Amino acid sequence: MNTAGNTDRREFLKTTIFASGGLLVGYAPKGEDISEVCIQTGENVMNALIHIGEDNSIHIILSKVEMGQGIWTTLPMLIAEELDCDWNKIKVRHAPPGKGDDFKPSLFVTSTGGSDSTRSEFDRYRMAGATARTMLVLTAAKRLGVPTEMCKTENGFVIAVKQRISYGEVAKEASMLPVPDVKLREPGKWKLIGKSQKRLDNPEKINGKATYGIDIRLPGLLTAVVAHAPVFGGKVKTFDDSKAKLIQGVRDVVEIPSGIAVLADHYWAAKSGRDALIIEWDDGENKSIDSKKLLEEYQKLSGTKGKVIKEKGNVSTAFQKAADTVDVVFSFPYLAHAPMEPLNCTVKILKDKCEVWTGTQSPLLHQTEIASFLGLSPDKVALNTPHLGGSFGRRGSFSSDWVMEAVQIAKTSGKFIKLVWSREDDIRGGYYRPTYVHKVHIGIGQGGLPVAWEHRIVGQSLFANTPLEKDIVFNGIDYSSVTTGAPYSDSIPDFSFELHTTKVGVPVLAWRSVGNSHTAFAVETTINELAHRAAKDPVEYRRLLLKDHPRHLSVLNLAAEKSGWFTTLPKGRFRGVAIHEAMGSCVCQVIELSVDNRSIQLHRAICTIDCGLAVNPDGVRAQMESGIIYGLTAALYGEIIIEKGQVKQSNFHDYQMLRINETPEIEVHIVAGDSKMGGAGEPGVPPVAPALVHALFAATGKRIRSLPVRIDDLF
């Protein structure tokens, strides 16, 4: 079985006695002292830790953040597997950020994203658990007067024949030992990994005890809302706050770089005060942005050669020899992330320190920026990370936009504030999945198979001028925009993939599955069209192109089997298929639907995934279900329209979500295999839209080459 590479434990494993007694095991870079961590107050550490208390309590501090994807359960499973602890005694919380001056690792380590949490931490978390267990056994054996070989562990106890001693009884003494050599368990001895576990965060999320950023309630706290410029980059020319200050509960009005903030005793007073403001805006240079015209410009640009991403052979000469050619152009709109919990941030600034509460994917990034802005050392900025009510990439902003907005309000006003964005602020506040155009030119040879493929992509870069630019952007090519998802090009003699990177004054950010969200549609829709032209079944056609790629074939074949692809459907029902590889996982989707009375009825969504080892299978299934619903939402409804520099959509009435009654029956099947571990949070999204439009073509005979799907285009 392929898992993450081995990590040198002596580079990261640290142990110490905890302030209240017990054993604290974690990983930290050389030179960083994990003894400064405090389970209760959360100071000064950015690493995964296990604290075993003398009362037998087990606290696990995550290095990644939980935003609904399930790592609150999956990562502790890795530790518990090696620790042999009582699963019911585990308590989990987010880690606070580390000392920015001393610890500046890659954002890939300190941030959560890219469906990377479980696979990146697989060895580290198990090693920490195994180290703790070994130290406990060594200590217990000495106390019991028996050789360590006679000891075994089970459910939080060290057992030697008829004697048993709890972890808590030896935890403090065990903390005095040096870091031992340990050996991780072989897969055949796993008790938890690979077996579905109930989510540890479910009880508190069900009974309402879980704290999200928007739930923060503290004495003396004022609620702040901001009037933002209607055009991105716009600035305040003049404002009149006299009427706002007359509203009961409004305590202050301050100007900050992003607009005018109203501070009040509660949200409704702050919102009412904002509505009463009279502001004259300087719209700036972005007032002419029009998303429709932008797509037209992109389509023209796609007719010219871009920067070469990869190429093989000579497509120009190959087209001359082709029996036939196909030209298709695909267009994709801006998309909002629209997490269920709108953005918020609570800030308290004192003379020589600052405390912040916000749900974020990158605590260390925000801590560093806040410290720099306030002229403090990073260890003087305590950043608390509550539960995140969804993100889909929005809380991964590299500009710290909403966080710094809150800090600026607190500093300018001198008050203890909680910034709250409304749904309208969130939809219109920027940081979208960029709009894209794909132009695909195919040369067809014998048997209807492609012999030449020229593919041009036009759109904004997500990672240029961000902290991750050096990791993702090379020679002007943002590789997050150009992921192709299935290795069709391996069987095509001549191909060229090219990119035009545009600069537009619309702020953009990674959206769930990043560039895969549009490249999968362009590639898989083209494959379905080629299969139809060749008069071949789309599953059989893919089998020909993917014959040398067993991993892709396995998910394709399983999806065909589970969906009954080669069986006759009831009258009026139709299927579509698509396959895509993203974040290290291969996913195939089959969508079954009917179209009646100008309405699309979704009946079934059959999903198969090869993610290598599924640590928590139920967690993988949940993420596939989530990805399918998210992908269907975007395909059927998702669109941010910009006219005269202003976003037209504002809330869920015009930026619609898929309703429960519209959601199909979903089946998820996990392929058993020994593939390298992949992610689960994002890979379920990309194949959904192409499978959907393929089924719509089967139903109506109409090709859909731009999203969202418009009913008028089908009739």
XYZ file of C-alpha atoms in Angstrom:
715
model
C 0.000 0.000 0.000
C 1.351 3.413 -0.954
C 1.159 6.094 1.753
C 2.987 9.306 2.475
C 6.754 9.099 2.714
C 8.454 8.426 6.034
C 9.281 11.473 8.149
C 12.417 11.780 10.265
C 10.789 11.711 13.693
C 13.782 13.354 15.384
C 13.196 16.420 13.224
C 9.713 16.917 14.606
C 8.805 14.745 17.592
C 8.957 16.507 20.946
C 7.792 15.491 24.397
C 7.298 17.409 27.604
C 5.472 17.364 30.899
C 2.285 19.374 30.646
C 1.644 22.254 33.055
C -1.137 20.331 34.799
C 0.670 17.014 34.624
C 0.580 14.288 32.028
C 2.324 13.580 28.763
C 2.430 16.006 25.833
C 3.663 14.638 22.515
C 3.705 16.592 19.300
C 5.767 17.594 16.348
C 7.572 20.845 15.884
C 10.530 22.083 13.837
C 13.963 21.903 15.395
C 14.394 24.453 18.128
C 10.709 25.073 18.865
C 9.585 24.198 22.374
C 6.135 22.614 22.486
C 6.013 23.011 26.270
C 4.692 26.536 25.695
C 1.410 25.146 24.449
C -1.549 25.546 26.765
C -4.569 23.327 26.192
C -6.886 25.811 27.858
C -5.702 29.191 26.563
C -4.096 28.137 23.314
C -0.805 29.987 23.067
C 2.178 29.699 20.808
C 2.041 26.427 18.899
C 1.017 25.458 15.372
C 1.482 21.701 15.554
C -0.477 18.523 16.093
C -0.251 17.471 19.704
C -1.471 14.721 22.007
C -1.913 15.516 25.664
C -2.669 12.559 27.924
C -3.725 13.857 31.307
C -3.319 12.236 34.678
C -7.124 12.010 34.695
C -6.949 9.789 31.562
C -8.224 12.622 29.367
C -6.897 12.668 25.823
C -6.683 15.984 23.984
C -5.721 16.113 20.319
C -4.812 19.480 18.832
C -5.119 19.625 15.054
C -2.589 21.276 12.783
C -5.347 21.631 10.174
C -8.777 23.247 10.465
C -12.193 21.604 10.386
C -14.567 23.319 7.974
C -17.027 20.501 7.465
C -14.741 18.073 5.645
C -14.408 15.676 8.584
C -10.772 15.911 9.661
C -11.913 16.545 13.258
C -12.492 12.777 13.173
C -10.129 11.433 10.503
C -6.899 12.904 11.872
C -7.563 11.724 15.460
C -8.211 8.266 13.998
C -4.578 8.193 12.858
C -3.327 8.989 16.352
C -5.803 6.666 18.072
C -4.814 3.810 15.775
C -1.282 3.826 17.124
C -2.096 5.014 20.657
C -4.645 2.304 21.513
C -6.673 4.789 23.514
C -10.336 4.965 24.462
C -11.971 6.601 21.434
C -14.755 7.989 23.622
C -12.293 9.973 25.756
C -10.818 11.950 22.864
C -11.347 15.715 22.847
C -10.277 17.738 19.828
C -9.536 21.386 19.192
C -7.785 23.537 16.637
C -4.174 24.514 17.165
C -3.361 28.170 17.673
C -0.777 29.639 15.297
C 2.912 29.248 16.040
C 5.461 31.945 16.663
C 5.750 33.664 13.318
C 9.305 34.898 13.977
C 10.652 31.421 14.688
C 8.489 29.139 12.566
C 7.863 30.021 8.948
C 7.226 26.779 7.045
C 5.465 26.508 3.722
C 1.826 27.557 3.663
C 1.136 24.038 2.397
C 2.015 22.857 5.930
C 0.317 25.558 7.973
C -2.810 26.038 5.847
C -5.718 23.741 5.097
C -6.651 23.209 1.461
C -6.068 21.173 -1.640
C -7.800 18.127 -0.114
C -4.419 17.429 1.447
C -4.991 17.183 5.196
C -5.198 13.424 5.706
C -2.610 12.383 3.158
C -0.080 15.018 4.305
C -0.479 14.110 7.977
C -0.847 10.346 7.606
C 2.649 9.411 8.797
C 3.160 12.326 11.187
C 0.012 11.739 13.215
C 0.557 7.998 13.408
C 4.158 8.558 14.480
C 3.057 10.891 17.275
C 0.530 8.287 18.485
C 3.037 5.453 18.315
C 5.628 7.493 20.201
C 3.203 8.257 23.035
C 2.141 4.617 23.310
C 5.741 3.378 23.416
C 6.663 5.859 26.163
C 3.632 4.828 28.196
C 4.497 1.145 27.824
C 8.132 1.712 28.848
C 7.034 3.570 31.957
C 4.265 1.131 32.883
C 6.563 -1.879 32.453
C 9.095 -0.342 34.827
C 6.406 0.427 37.403
C 4.892 -3.069 37.157
C 8.314 -4.705 37.239
C 7.871 -6.660 33.999
C 9.692 -6.703 30.654
C 8.142 -4.456 27.995
C 7.684 -7.552 25.819
C 5.056 -8.776 28.279
C 2.999 -5.598 27.906
C 0.222 -4.869 25.508
C -2.052 -1.855 25.184
C -5.802 -1.691 24.900
C -8.413 1.034 25.280
C -6.185 3.387 27.276
C -4.464 0.784 29.481
C -1.122 -0.967 29.552
C -1.762 -4.621 30.386
C 0.720 -7.214 31.641
C -0.968 -10.585 32.239
C -3.399 -9.831 35.104
C -1.995 -6.406 35.894
C -3.212 -3.248 34.174
C -2.384 0.391 34.556
C -4.114 3.325 32.912
C -2.326 5.772 30.643
C -3.146 8.614 33.034
C -1.348 6.912 35.920
C 1.984 6.865 34.061
C 1.591 9.867 31.770
C 3.559 12.328 33.919
C 6.445 9.919 34.448
C 6.448 8.931 30.776
C 7.007 12.554 29.791
C 10.502 12.377 31.317
C 11.685 9.788 28.793
C 13.649 10.658 25.650
C 11.960 10.170 22.281
C 12.156 6.423 21.566
C 12.486 4.567 18.295
C 9.076 3.299 17.233
C 7.646 1.140 14.511
C 4.269 1.882 12.963
C 1.662 -0.840 12.762
C 1.256 -2.829 9.585
C -2.101 -2.361 7.793
C -3.171 -5.886 8.709
C -3.191 -4.903 12.394
C -5.207 -1.690 12.007
C -8.288 -1.456 14.192
C -9.597 1.985 13.150
C -8.010 3.008 9.860
C -10.146 1.940 6.925
C -13.241 1.470 9.085
C -15.996 4.068 9.278
C -16.193 6.037 12.518
C -18.856 8.421 13.775
C -17.782 12.043 13.588
C -16.436 13.410 16.859
C -17.882 16.858 16.168
C -21.424 15.637 15.476
C -22.834 15.785 19.027
C -21.901 19.428 19.646
C -22.968 20.472 16.157
C -26.315 18.765 16.630
C -27.028 20.129 20.110
C -25.812 23.635 19.287
C -22.815 23.704 21.629
C -20.257 23.974 18.817
C -18.862 27.494 18.576
C -18.447 29.121 15.175
C -16.873 32.514 14.641
C -20.261 34.130 14.232
C -21.282 32.785 17.679
C -18.653 34.746 19.628
C -20.334 36.644 22.475
C -18.137 38.503 24.964
C -18.706 41.411 27.389
C -18.249 44.835 25.832
C -18.345 43.491 22.270
C -19.781 45.714 19.542
C -20.971 44.435 16.177
C -19.478 46.079 13.088
C -20.685 46.068 9.498
C -18.999 47.775 6.562
C -20.394 49.676 3.600
C -18.164 48.516 0.757
C -17.705 50.238 -2.580
C -20.161 48.900 -5.178
C -17.235 48.590 -7.636
C -14.123 46.570 -6.784
C -11.302 48.906 -5.820
C -13.630 51.882 -5.333
C -12.867 54.453 -2.639
C -14.895 56.786 -0.433
C -14.994 60.386 -1.712
C -17.288 61.823 0.958
C -19.732 60.459 3.491
C -22.386 61.745 5.856
C -23.016 59.658 8.974
C -25.364 62.029 10.813
C -28.489 59.935 10.216
C -26.662 56.724 11.064
C -25.621 58.052 14.448
C -29.231 58.856 15.310
C -30.195 55.169 15.184
C -30.570 53.635 18.627
C -27.697 51.303 19.425
C -25.169 52.801 16.966
C -21.989 53.651 18.887
C -19.500 54.790 16.263
C -18.855 55.249 12.550
C -15.289 55.008 11.235
C -13.649 55.119 7.829
C -11.256 52.308 6.905
C -9.495 51.543 3.596
C -12.284 49.227 2.379
C -15.209 51.538 3.224
C -17.232 52.899 6.135
C -17.767 50.783 9.265
C -20.740 51.188 11.578
C -20.347 49.883 15.141
C -23.403 49.109 17.251
C -24.734 47.132 20.185
C -26.102 44.448 17.875
C -26.223 43.463 14.222
C -29.589 44.998 13.335
C -28.600 48.413 14.683
C -25.295 48.245 12.801
C -27.020 47.258 9.566
C -29.666 49.957 9.981
C -26.924 52.484 10.597
C -25.125 51.387 7.459
C -28.334 51.728 5.446
C -28.645 55.318 6.707
C -25.172 56.354 5.540
C -24.898 58.765 2.615
C -21.730 57.930 0.690
C -20.279 59.312 -2.517
C -17.951 56.783 -4.107
C -15.018 57.112 -6.486
C -15.584 53.996 -8.590
C -12.072 53.950 -9.992
C -10.803 52.093 -13.039
C -12.945 48.950 -12.647
C -16.299 50.627 -13.275
C -16.341 49.475 -16.889
C -15.945 45.755 -16.168
C -18.692 43.732 -17.813
C -18.617 39.943 -17.498
C -20.461 39.388 -20.783
C -18.030 41.574 -22.720
C -15.158 39.939 -20.881
C -16.209 36.525 -22.189
C -16.369 37.917 -25.718
C -12.816 39.246 -25.334
C -11.682 35.894 -23.988
C -13.226 34.071 -26.929
C -11.276 36.276 -29.357
C -8.099 35.729 -27.378
C -8.618 31.958 -27.477
C -8.160 32.151 -31.235
C -4.509 33.104 -30.758
C -1.611 31.004 -29.511
C -0.946 31.181 -25.773
C 1.889 30.080 -23.527
C 2.517 26.381 -24.031
C 1.711 24.297 -20.978
C 2.697 21.004 -22.561
C 2.860 19.664 -26.077
C 3.779 16.607 -28.078
C 4.365 16.181 -31.796
C 3.125 18.839 -34.187
C -0.594 19.632 -34.092
C -0.465 21.844 -37.186
C 0.681 19.068 -39.496
C -1.499 16.532 -37.700
C -4.655 18.506 -38.492
C -3.786 18.415 -42.169
C -3.825 14.612 -42.062
C -6.971 14.288 -39.960
C -10.081 12.767 -41.522
C -12.290 15.315 -39.773
C -12.017 18.131 -37.239
C -14.102 19.402 -34.359
C -14.041 22.944 -32.968
C -15.758 23.741 -29.681
C -15.651 26.741 -27.346
C -16.654 26.547 -23.692
C -17.346 29.447 -21.350
C -17.598 29.556 -17.575
C -18.841 32.384 -15.332
C -17.466 33.862 -12.156
C -18.656 31.804 -9.166
C -19.047 32.773 -5.515
C -18.005 30.321 -2.803
C -21.148 30.991 -0.735
C -20.319 29.100 2.480
C -23.271 28.840 4.850
C -21.550 30.893 7.572
C -20.786 34.370 6.197
C -17.393 35.889 6.935
C -16.803 37.286 10.412
C -13.924 38.227 12.681
C -13.731 39.351 16.317
C -10.807 41.552 17.383
C -9.659 42.891 20.736
C -6.595 45.153 20.713
C -4.844 46.062 23.973
C -1.705 48.114 24.501
C 0.833 45.416 23.750
C -1.206 42.489 22.445
C -4.128 41.499 20.262
C -6.608 38.639 20.394
C -8.571 37.500 17.335
C -11.353 34.951 16.812
C -12.077 33.921 13.229
C -12.660 30.839 11.102
C -9.767 30.696 8.653
C -7.860 28.168 6.585
C -4.543 29.948 7.256
C -4.153 31.049 10.900
C -0.398 31.601 10.680
C -0.730 33.825 7.624
C -3.260 36.059 9.381
C -1.300 36.152 12.625
C 1.799 37.347 10.798
C -0.038 40.048 8.863
C -1.900 41.322 11.933
C 1.332 41.499 13.925
C 3.059 43.450 11.166
C 0.161 45.891 10.855
C -0.007 46.537 14.609
C 3.749 46.643 15.117
C 3.696 43.654 17.462
C 5.750 40.492 17.577
C 3.685 37.528 16.286
C 3.602 35.859 19.698
C 1.636 38.870 20.957
C -1.197 38.057 18.544
C -3.404 35.235 19.858
C -5.507 33.871 17.008
C -8.346 31.571 18.050
C -9.844 29.326 15.377
C -13.441 28.280 16.080
C -15.319 25.872 13.824
C -15.654 27.048 10.226
C -19.170 27.038 8.797
C -17.952 25.983 5.376
C -15.376 27.635 3.155
C -14.958 25.994 -0.284
C -11.824 28.149 -0.554
C -13.245 31.517 0.559
C -11.620 31.398 3.995
C -8.299 30.702 2.317
C -7.822 34.280 1.134
C -4.141 35.208 0.940
C -4.926 38.893 1.334
C -6.509 38.345 4.776
C -9.247 40.653 3.469
C -11.997 40.266 6.075
C -9.508 39.671 8.901
C -7.513 42.836 8.237
C -10.761 44.750 7.745
C -11.776 43.782 11.289
C -8.343 44.669 12.690
C -8.474 48.071 10.993
C -11.918 48.755 12.484
C -10.726 47.792 15.964
C -7.586 49.904 15.706
C -9.310 52.960 14.220
C -12.209 52.897 16.682
C -10.284 51.708 19.727
C -13.149 49.335 20.469
C -13.651 45.595 20.949
C -15.548 44.563 17.803
C -16.978 41.648 15.866
C -17.133 42.256 12.126
C -20.043 40.464 10.450
C -20.586 40.237 6.719
C -24.165 39.798 5.547
C -25.025 37.300 2.833
C -25.166 40.227 0.416
C -21.704 41.355 1.526
C -20.459 37.825 0.929
C -21.989 37.404 -2.542
C -20.878 40.867 -3.687
C -17.650 41.047 -1.748
C -15.358 39.542 -4.343
C -12.929 36.641 -4.432
C -14.653 34.456 -6.994
C -13.767 31.461 -9.105
C -12.548 33.260 -12.237
C -14.443 33.317 -15.494
C -12.780 31.152 -18.158
C -12.964 30.319 -21.842
C -11.664 27.059 -23.354
C -11.189 26.601 -27.099
C -10.683 23.004 -28.194
C -9.696 22.000 -31.729
C -9.671 18.230 -32.398
C -8.391 16.242 -35.336
C -10.176 12.896 -35.772
C -8.562 9.822 -37.262
C -9.622 6.278 -38.035
C -12.204 4.763 -35.747
C -13.286 8.209 -34.611
C -10.399 8.539 -32.151
C -8.562 11.867 -31.726
C -5.184 12.132 -33.437
C -4.588 15.818 -32.692
C -5.780 18.001 -29.817
C -5.191 21.736 -29.486
C -6.551 23.218 -26.273
C -6.396 26.894 -25.256
C -7.481 28.254 -21.880
C -8.100 31.930 -21.107
C -8.585 33.325 -17.607
C -7.154 34.994 -14.526
C -4.405 33.502 -12.399
C -5.383 32.432 -8.901
C -1.935 32.379 -7.357
C 0.096 35.102 -9.079
C 1.217 37.691 -6.514
C 0.293 35.441 -3.569
C 2.497 33.583 -1.060
C 2.001 30.394 -3.100
C 3.151 31.875 -6.402
C 6.588 30.223 -6.180
C 4.954 26.812 -5.683
C 2.311 26.955 -8.425
C 3.210 29.612 -11.029
C 6.142 28.821 -13.291
C 7.234 30.846 -16.323
C 3.990 32.787 -16.182
C 1.812 29.656 -16.143
C -0.513 29.153 -13.179
C -0.734 25.379 -13.111
C -3.834 25.465 -10.930
C -5.753 26.722 -13.987
C -4.712 24.038 -16.427
C -5.238 20.652 -14.779
C -6.550 18.268 -17.433
C -7.777 15.488 -15.151
C -7.623 12.386 -17.327
C -4.611 11.113 -19.296
C -6.297 11.143 -22.714
C -3.320 12.965 -24.204
C -1.180 9.866 -23.622
C -3.039 8.145 -26.441
C -3.073 11.184 -28.751
C -0.008 11.478 -31.037
C -0.068 15.269 -31.381
C -1.368 17.730 -28.842
C -0.813 21.227 -27.483
C -2.206 22.792 -24.300
C -1.846 26.556 -24.043
C -2.788 29.325 -21.608
C -3.603 33.019 -21.854
C -3.432 34.656 -18.411
C -5.533 37.810 -18.157
C -5.488 40.673 -15.674
C -8.888 41.917 -14.553
C -9.841 44.033 -11.546
C -12.117 41.331 -10.128
C -10.570 39.656 -7.054
C -10.358 35.884 -7.493
C -9.587 32.945 -5.263
C -9.426 29.157 -5.382
C -12.917 27.643 -5.505
C -13.662 24.045 -4.582
C -11.515 21.845 -6.881
C -9.747 24.938 -8.266
C -8.994 24.715 -12.027
C -10.468 21.233 -12.222
C -13.920 22.828 -11.967
C -13.729 24.071 -15.549
C -11.067 21.915 -17.218
C -13.006 18.730 -16.396
C -16.060 20.146 -18.120
C -14.177 21.131 -21.270
C -12.288 17.846 -21.578
C -15.077 15.443 -20.609
C -17.764 17.194 -22.642
C -15.456 17.075 -25.654
C -14.869 13.347 -25.110
C -18.614 12.730 -24.978
C -19.054 14.674 -28.212
C -16.266 12.712 -29.908
C -17.837 9.432 -28.795
C -21.166 10.487 -30.300
C -19.512 11.468 -33.590
C -17.786 8.085 -33.689
C -21.123 6.343 -32.983
C -19.565 4.703 -29.936
C -20.890 4.306 -26.436
C -19.168 6.956 -24.223
C -18.030 4.372 -21.683
C -16.593 2.121 -24.404
C -14.978 5.131 -26.072
C -13.228 6.063 -22.831
C -12.107 2.479 -22.347
C -10.246 2.725 -25.632
C -8.518 5.969 -24.688
C -7.727 4.866 -21.122
C -6.719 1.269 -21.860
C -3.260 1.821 -20.352
C -4.541 3.540 -17.215
C -5.950 0.908 -14.848
C -6.842 3.349 -12.090
C -9.109 5.398 -14.336
C -10.546 2.251 -15.853
C -11.387 0.841 -12.432
C -13.592 3.786 -11.423
C -15.118 3.932 -14.910
C -15.969 0.227 -14.937
C -17.354 0.281 -11.412
C -19.534 3.294 -12.219
C -20.832 1.547 -15.323
C -21.634 -1.541 -13.266
C -23.318 0.239 -10.353
C -25.357 2.550 -12.588
C -26.475 -0.289 -14.841
C -24.987 1.653 -17.746
C -25.502 -1.095 -20.294
C -29.072 -1.853 -19.196
C -32.195 -0.235 -20.606
C -33.524 2.741 -18.692
C -37.216 3.393 -18.047
C -38.794 5.484 -20.773
C -37.971 9.162 -20.432
C -34.814 8.685 -18.390
C -31.294 9.359 -19.630
C -27.731 9.008 -18.359
C -24.468 10.883 -18.690
C -20.949 9.961 -17.623
C -17.698 11.772 -16.870
C -14.391 10.896 -15.216
C -11.705 13.133 -13.738
C -8.581 12.927 -11.603
C -8.007 15.699 -9.064
C -6.085 16.061 -5.804
C -4.651 12.578 -6.256
C -8.023 10.808 -6.554
C -9.884 9.442 -9.578
C -13.639 9.971 -9.608
C -16.305 8.864 -12.069
C -19.856 10.211 -11.994
C -22.997 8.981 -13.725
C -26.021 11.282 -13.630
C -29.497 9.945 -14.412
C -32.296 12.417 -15.162
C -35.438 13.214 -17.075
C -36.642 16.415 -18.721
C -40.321 17.243 -18.641
C -42.379 20.440 -18.929
C -39.226 22.560 -19.264
C -37.955 21.147 -16.000
C -34.941 18.953 -15.172
C -35.603 16.120 -12.721
C -32.473 14.583 -11.210
C -33.056 10.947 -10.265
C -29.709 9.322 -9.477
C -26.055 10.257 -9.074
C -23.702 7.287 -9.019
C -20.164 8.091 -7.909
C -17.088 5.896 -7.791
C -13.788 7.022 -6.296
C -10.278 5.651 -6.043
C -8.603 7.712 -3.318
C -6.118 5.036 -2.345
C -6.583 4.261 1.327
C -9.900 5.611 2.630
C -9.036 6.242 6.290
C -12.665 6.901 7.212
C -14.884 5.521 4.407
C -18.019 7.271 5.675
C -16.105 10.548 5.595
C -15.140 9.927 1.976
C -18.752 9.149 1.062
C -19.946 12.316 2.780
C -17.463 14.406 0.823
C -18.515 12.828 -2.460
C -22.168 13.553 -1.639
C -21.255 17.121 -0.757
C -19.216 17.540 -3.942
C -22.056 16.233 -6.088
C -24.560 18.680 -4.578
C -22.077 21.547 -4.807
C -21.229 20.668 -8.410
C -24.884 20.368 -9.429
C -25.608 23.722 -7.787
C -22.904 25.413 -9.829
C -23.869 23.654 -13.059
C -27.561 24.481 -12.807
C -27.528 27.876 -11.096
C -24.051 29.263 -10.406
C -23.291 32.591 -12.050
C -21.929 35.930 -10.902
C -22.802 38.627 -13.448
C -20.903 41.917 -13.429
C -22.282 44.987 -15.194
C -20.666 48.425 -15.019
C -18.251 47.030 -12.490
C -21.008 45.924 -10.097
C -22.147 42.429 -9.124
C -25.847 41.872 -9.862
C -26.435 38.893 -7.547
C -26.943 39.505 -3.845
C -28.438 36.537 -1.958
C -29.750 33.005 -2.402
C -32.819 34.202 -4.290
C -30.625 35.138 -7.259
C -27.532 33.062 -6.453
C -29.489 29.881 -5.977
C -28.528 26.700 -4.136
C -29.761 23.199 -5.023
C -32.783 22.433 -2.826
C -33.366 19.148 -1.008
C -36.308 18.315 -3.240
C -34.093 18.776 -6.316
C -31.293 16.548 -5.046
C -30.981 13.118 -6.673
C -30.527 9.842 -4.865
C -26.775 9.572 -4.402
C -24.730 6.368 -4.337
C -21.008 6.391 -3.553
C -18.746 3.406 -4.132
C -15.107 3.369 -3.032
C -12.673 1.386 -5.148
C -10.505 -0.921 -3.070
C -6.897 -0.801 -4.190
C -3.307 0.046 -3.368
C -3.121 3.409 -5.134
C -1.311 6.319 -3.534
C -3.546 8.178 -1.098
C -5.547 11.036 -2.605
C -7.892 13.698 -1.287
C -11.668 13.633 -0.874
C -12.899 17.166 -0.174
C -12.735 18.454 -3.743
C -12.401 15.626 -6.335
C -16.131 14.874 -6.345
C -17.006 18.252 -7.890
C -15.351 18.277 -11.367
C -17.075 15.305 -13.089
C -20.585 16.351 -12.045
C -21.287 19.096 -14.583
C -20.026 17.200 -17.667
C -21.988 14.092 -16.627
C -25.072 16.289 -16.210
C -24.858 17.944 -19.636
C -24.097 14.616 -21.281
C -27.346 13.272 -19.833
C -29.143 16.420 -21.015
C -27.795 15.854 -24.528
C -29.094 12.291 -24.440
C -32.480 13.658 -23.390
C -32.762 16.665 -25.729
C -30.105 16.383 -28.428
C -28.806 19.846 -27.418
C -25.152 20.496 -26.616
C -24.374 22.626 -23.568
C -21.032 24.384 -23.863
C -21.444 27.137 -21.320
C -22.537 27.122 -17.714
C -24.870 27.419 -15.948
C -27.372 25.299 -17.848
C -30.221 27.435 -19.190
C -33.553 25.786 -19.809
C -34.094 27.943 -22.888
C -30.991 26.368 -24.457
C -32.595 22.929 -24.239
C -35.834 23.755 -26.078
